Amino acid sequence: MPAIPAPAVPDRSHEILASIRQSFAEKGFDGASMQDLARAAGMSVGNFYRYFPSKMAIVQAMCGYDLAEIQGEFAEIQKSDTPMACLRARILAHFDEEQMKDGQLWAEITAAAIRKPEIGEAAREMEETIVRLLATIFARVTGRDPEAARQRYEGQAQMLVMLVKAMAMRTAQFGPASPALERQVHAVIDGLLADISTDTAEG
Amino acid sequence: MPAIPAPAVPDRSHEILASIRQSFAEKGFDGASMQDLARAAGMSVGNFYRYFPSKMAIVQAMCGYDLAEIQGEFAEIQKSDTPMACLRARILAHFDEEQMKDGQLWAEITAAAIRKPEIGEAAREMEETIVRLLATIFARVTGRDPEAARQRYEGQAQMLVMLVKAMAMRTAQFGPASPALERQVHAVIDGLLADISTDTAEG
């Protein structure tokens, strides 16, 4: 319950992003015009430009909001008495069909990030932040300091991010994963987390 | 050395595809116009349309040529005395930087496949064919018939395809993987292949 008063002119950017997300994902980064997006947000083009002067600004804002949400999730994991179990549950929850709707957006952002350096930068920052947040959990579980954990578990953290993203894109493309693929993905995640859990600094 | 005579009008489509591949990947599925692509191929737009009447036709032809190449690779793996070692070497060779240039094209095709059902269909067929080819190798190694192997190792085959694709897109986006991530990916692949190698039908 934050004590910060609501701003006089409420920041509608979150609401606007939510309303254009689907159309951005469906038409693609190049396919969706600013006109299309303003229409999806129920705004005039002029007013829409006041919030988002470019598609780049939209992608950056989307990454920013997603990251804020992810940081909230990690804060809860850190507070948990069983952080590894809690992390595992959160990762697997990302594989729910409902969550997988972001796979289309990720595919668009990935393709655009490769073509456009500024978008690539926003996507890279997002990935690096998630890797660092994962390392903070691993630091706590293994009794290491965060920087040591970041170096030691870089590969595992990058693998987890890559798997979650790959599954989201795959689900958007082909529909829900087969139970057999799901078992393989779970086995890899469980193996990674178990290896880290037993890799404590005190041996 | 095939004895088949060259056709009177040689099929230039392979050559054209090679010359437009880069510009297709760089400008994106929606961003690259048929004019851009004709120019990249050094052809008039009219002549270009005779080979490829639509972007869809281009993607289908690219998938077709890639698949033919992959089928050639699998035929060699099948002939090998050590098919699993040979398969492993081929998968790891896909992670070479040079091979990773296709990551950009894959990101474009993935994003377009989610938006456009016809492209989705070409991409799905490609994935299913690769899964089936992998199962044929696993069938031979474990002494199972191909259909039994396809069912039994569906998850492992899908996981391998997903990992190779995810690594290609990741490399296109962020550059070469860290050695730490590479170790994790190799460990997953080695684990999968080792499990299958020891899972022989005769026990």
CSV table of C-alpha atoms in Angstrom, one decimal, chain A:
chain,number,residue,atom,x,y,z
A,1,MET,CA,0.0,0.0,0.0
A,2,PRO,CA,2.2,2.9,-1.1
A,3,ALA,CA,1.6,6.3,0.4
A,4,ILE,CA,2.5,8.1,-2.8
A,5,PRO,CA,-0.5,10.1,-4.0
A,6,ALA,CA,-1.8,9.5,-7.5
A,7,PRO,CA,-0.4,12.1,-10.0
A,8,ALA,CA,-2.9,14.9,-11.0
A,9,VAL,CA,-2.7,13.7,-14.7
A,10,PRO,CA,-2.7,9.9,-14.4
A,11,ASP,CA,-0.1,8.2,-16.4
A,12,ARG,CA,-2.1,6.2,-19.0
A,13,SER,CA,0.9,4.6,-20.6
A,14,HIS,CA,0.4,1.3,-18.9
A,15,GLU,CA,-3.2,1.1,-19.9
A,16,ILE,CA,-2.4,2.1,-23.5
A,17,LEU,CA,0.4,-0.5,-23.7
A,18,ALA,CA,-2.1,-3.2,-22.5
A,19,SER,CA,-4.6,-2.2,-25.2
A,20,ILE,CA,-2.1,-2.2,-28.1
A,21,ARG,CA,-0.1,-5.3,-27.1
A,22,GLN,CA,-2.2,-7.7,-29.0
A,23,SER,CA,-2.3,-5.6,-32.2
A,24,PHE,CA,1.4,-5.0,-32.0
A,25,ALA,CA,2.0,-8.8,-31.7
A,26,GLU,CA,-0.5,-9.7,-34.4
A,27,LYS,CA,0.6,-7.3,-37.1
A,28,GLY,CA,4.2,-7.4,-36.3
A,29,PHE,CA,6.8,-4.6,-35.6
A,30,ASP,CA,6.8,-3.4,-39.2
A,31,GLY,CA,3.2,-4.3,-40.0
A,32,ALA,CA,1.6,-2.4,-37.3
A,33,SER,CA,1.4,1.4,-38.2
A,34,MET,CA,1.2,4.1,-35.5
A,35,GLN,CA,-2.3,4.7,-36.9
A,36,ASP,CA,-3.3,1.0,-36.2
A,37,LEU,CA,-1.9,1.3,-32.7
A,38,ALA,CA,-3.6,4.6,-31.9
A,39,ARG,CA,-6.9,3.0,-33.1
A,40,ALA,CA,-6.3,0.0,-30.9
A,41,ALA,CA,-5.8,2.3,-28.0
A,42,GLY,CA,-8.9,4.3,-28.9
A,43,MET,CA,-6.9,7.5,-29.2
A,44,SER,CA,-6.2,10.1,-31.9
A,45,VAL,CA,-2.9,9.6,-33.6
A,46,GLY,CA,-1.7,13.0,-32.2
A,47,ASN,CA,-2.6,12.1,-28.6
A,48,PHE,CA,-1.0,8.6,-29.1
A,49,TYR,CA,2.3,10.2,-30.2
A,50,ARG,CA,2.4,12.3,-27.0
A,51,TYR,CA,2.7,9.0,-25.1
A,52,PHE,CA,4.8,7.1,-27.6
A,53,PRO,CA,6.7,9.1,-30.2
A,54,SER,CA,8.0,5.9,-31.9
A,55,LYS,CA,7.7,2.2,-32.1
A,56,MET,CA,11.0,2.1,-30.4
A,57,ALA,CA,9.5,3.9,-27.4
A,58,ILE,CA,6.7,1.4,-27.3
A,59,VAL,CA,9.1,-1.6,-27.2
A,60,GLN,CA,11.2,0.1,-24.6
A,61,ALA,CA,8.1,0.8,-22.5
A,62,MET,CA,6.9,-2.8,-22.9
A,63,CYS,CA,10.2,-4.1,-21.8
A,64,GLY,CA,10.2,-1.7,-18.9
A,65,TYR,CA,6.8,-2.8,-17.7
A,66,ASP,CA,7.5,-6.5,-18.2
A,67,LEU,CA,10.8,-6.1,-16.3
A,68,ALA,CA,9.0,-4.3,-13.4
A,69,GLU,CA,6.6,-7.3,-13.2
A,70,ILE,CA,9.5,-9.8,-13.2
A,71,GLN,CA,11.3,-7.8,-10.5
A,72,GLY,CA,8.2,-8.0,-8.4
A,73,GLU,CA,8.1,-11.8,-8.9
A,74,PHE,CA,11.8,-12.1,-7.9
A,75,ALA,CA,11.2,-9.9,-4.8
A,76,GLU,CA,8.6,-12.5,-3.7
A,77,ILE,CA,10.9,-15.4,-4.4
A,78,GLN,CA,13.6,-13.8,-2.3
A,79,LYS,CA,11.3,-13.4,0.6
A,80,SER,CA,10.2,-17.0,0.5
A,81,ASP,CA,11.5,-19.6,3.0
A,82,THR,CA,12.1,-22.0,0.1
A,83,PRO,CA,13.4,-19.8,-2.7
A,84,MET,CA,14.4,-22.6,-5.1
A,85,ALA,CA,11.0,-24.3,-4.9
A,86,CYS,CA,9.4,-20.9,-5.3
A,87,LEU,CA,11.6,-20.1,-8.4
A,88,ARG,CA,10.8,-23.5,-9.9
A,89,ALA,CA,7.1,-22.9,-9.5
A,90,ARG,CA,7.3,-19.5,-11.1
A,91,ILE,CA,9.3,-20.8,-14.0
A,92,LEU,CA,6.8,-23.6,-14.6
A,93,ALA,CA,3.9,-21.2,-14.3
A,94,HIS,CA,5.4,-19.3,-17.2
A,95,PHE,CA,4.7,-22.4,-19.3
A,96,ASP,CA,0.9,-22.2,-18.8
A,97,GLU,CA,-0.9,-21.6,-22.0
A,98,GLU,CA,-2.3,-18.3,-20.7
A,99,GLN,CA,1.2,-17.0,-20.1
A,100,MET,CA,2.4,-18.2,-23.5
A,101,LYS,CA,0.4,-15.4,-25.3
A,102,ASP,CA,3.6,-13.3,-24.9
A,103,GLY,CA,5.4,-15.7,-27.2
A,104,GLN,CA,4.1,-13.9,-30.3
A,105,LEU,CA,5.4,-10.6,-28.9
A,106,TRP,CA,8.7,-12.1,-28.1
A,107,ALA,CA,9.1,-13.5,-31.6
A,108,GLU,CA,8.4,-10.0,-33.0
A,109,ILE,CA,10.8,-8.3,-30.5
A,110,THR,CA,13.5,-10.9,-31.3
A,111,ALA,CA,13.2,-10.4,-35.0
A,112,ALA,CA,13.1,-6.6,-34.6
A,113,ALA,CA,16.0,-6.6,-32.1
A,114,ILE,CA,18.3,-8.3,-34.6
A,115,ARG,CA,17.5,-5.6,-37.3
A,116,LYS,CA,17.4,-2.5,-35.1
A,117,PRO,CA,20.2,-1.9,-32.6
A,118,GLU,CA,18.2,0.3,-30.2
A,119,ILE,CA,15.6,-2.4,-29.8
A,120,GLY,CA,18.4,-4.9,-29.5
A,121,GLU,CA,19.8,-2.8,-26.6
A,122,ALA,CA,16.4,-2.9,-24.7
A,123,ALA,CA,16.1,-6.6,-25.1
A,124,ARG,CA,19.7,-7.2,-24.0
A,125,GLU,CA,19.2,-5.1,-20.9
A,126,MET,CA,16.1,-7.1,-20.1
A,127,GLU,CA,17.9,-10.4,-20.5
A,128,GLU,CA,20.9,-9.2,-18.4
A,129,THR,CA,18.7,-8.0,-15.6
A,130,ILE,CA,16.8,-11.3,-15.4
A,131,VAL,CA,20.2,-13.2,-15.4
A,132,ARG,CA,21.3,-11.0,-12.5
A,133,LEU,CA,18.0,-11.5,-10.6
A,134,LEU,CA,18.4,-15.3,-11.0
A,135,ALA,CA,21.9,-15.0,-9.7
A,136,THR,CA,20.7,-13.2,-6.6
A,137,ILE,CA,18.4,-16.2,-5.8
A,138,PHE,CA,21.3,-18.6,-6.4
A,139,ALA,CA,23.6,-16.5,-4.2
A,140,ARG,CA,21.2,-16.8,-1.3
A,141,VAL,CA,20.6,-20.5,-1.8
A,142,THR,CA,24.3,-21.4,-2.0
A,143,GLY,CA,25.6,-18.8,0.6
A,144,ARG,CA,27.7,-17.0,-2.0
A,145,ASP,CA,27.9,-13.2,-2.6
A,146,PRO,CA,25.8,-12.0,-5.6
A,147,GLU,CA,28.8,-11.2,-7.8
A,148,ALA,CA,30.4,-14.6,-7.2
A,149,ALA,CA,27.1,-16.3,-7.9
A,150,ARG,CA,26.6,-14.3,-11.1
A,151,GLN,CA,29.9,-15.5,-12.4
A,152,ARG,CA,29.5,-19.0,-11.3
A,153,TYR,CA,25.9,-19.6,-12.5
A,154,GLU,CA,25.9,-17.4,-15.6
A,155,GLY,CA,25.5,-20.3,-18.0
A,156,GLN,CA,22.6,-21.8,-15.9
A,157,ALA,CA,20.8,-18.5,-15.7
A,158,GLN,CA,21.2,-17.8,-19.4
A,159,MET,CA,20.0,-21.4,-20.2
A,160,LEU,CA,16.9,-20.8,-18.0
A,161,VAL,CA,16.0,-17.5,-19.8
A,162,MET,CA,16.6,-19.1,-23.2
A,163,LEU,CA,14.4,-22.1,-22.4
A,164,VAL,CA,11.5,-20.0,-21.1
A,165,LYS,CA,11.7,-17.7,-24.2
A,166,ALA,CA,12.0,-20.6,-26.6
A,167,MET,CA,9.0,-22.4,-25.1
A,168,ALA,CA,6.9,-19.2,-25.3
A,169,MET,CA,7.8,-18.7,-29.0
A,170,ARG,CA,7.3,-22.4,-29.7
A,171,THR,CA,3.8,-22.4,-28.1
A,172,ALA,CA,2.8,-19.2,-30.0
A,173,GLN,CA,3.9,-20.9,-33.2
A,174,PHE,CA,2.8,-24.5,-32.8
A,175,GLY,CA,0.4,-24.5,-29.8
A,176,PRO,CA,0.9,-26.2,-26.4
A,177,ALA,CA,4.0,-28.4,-26.2
A,178,SER,CA,3.6,-32.2,-26.2
A,179,PRO,CA,3.7,-33.8,-22.8
A,180,ALA,CA,6.9,-35.5,-23.9
A,181,LEU,CA,8.6,-32.2,-24.7
A,182,GLU,CA,7.3,-30.7,-21.4
A,183,ARG,CA,8.9,-33.6,-19.5
A,184,GLN,CA,12.2,-32.9,-21.2
A,185,VAL,CA,12.1,-29.2,-20.4
A,186,HIS,CA,11.1,-29.9,-16.8
A,187,ALA,CA,13.9,-32.4,-16.4
A,188,VAL,CA,16.5,-29.8,-17.7
A,189,ILE,CA,15.2,-27.1,-15.3
A,190,ASP,CA,15.0,-29.5,-12.3
A,191,GLY,CA,18.5,-30.7,-13.1
A,192,LEU,CA,19.9,-27.2,-13.2
A,193,LEU,CA,18.2,-26.1,-10.0
A,194,ALA,CA,19.2,-29.3,-8.1
A,195,ASP,CA,22.8,-28.9,-9.2
A,196,ILE,CA,22.9,-25.3,-7.9
A,197,SER,CA,21.1,-26.2,-4.7
A,198,THR,CA,23.7,-28.7,-3.7
A,199,ASP,CA,26.6,-26.5,-4.8
A,200,THR,CA,26.8,-24.6,-1.5
A,201,ALA,CA,29.8,-22.4,-0.8
A,202,GLU,CA,30.5,-24.4,2.4
A,203,GLY,CA,30.6,-27.6,0.4
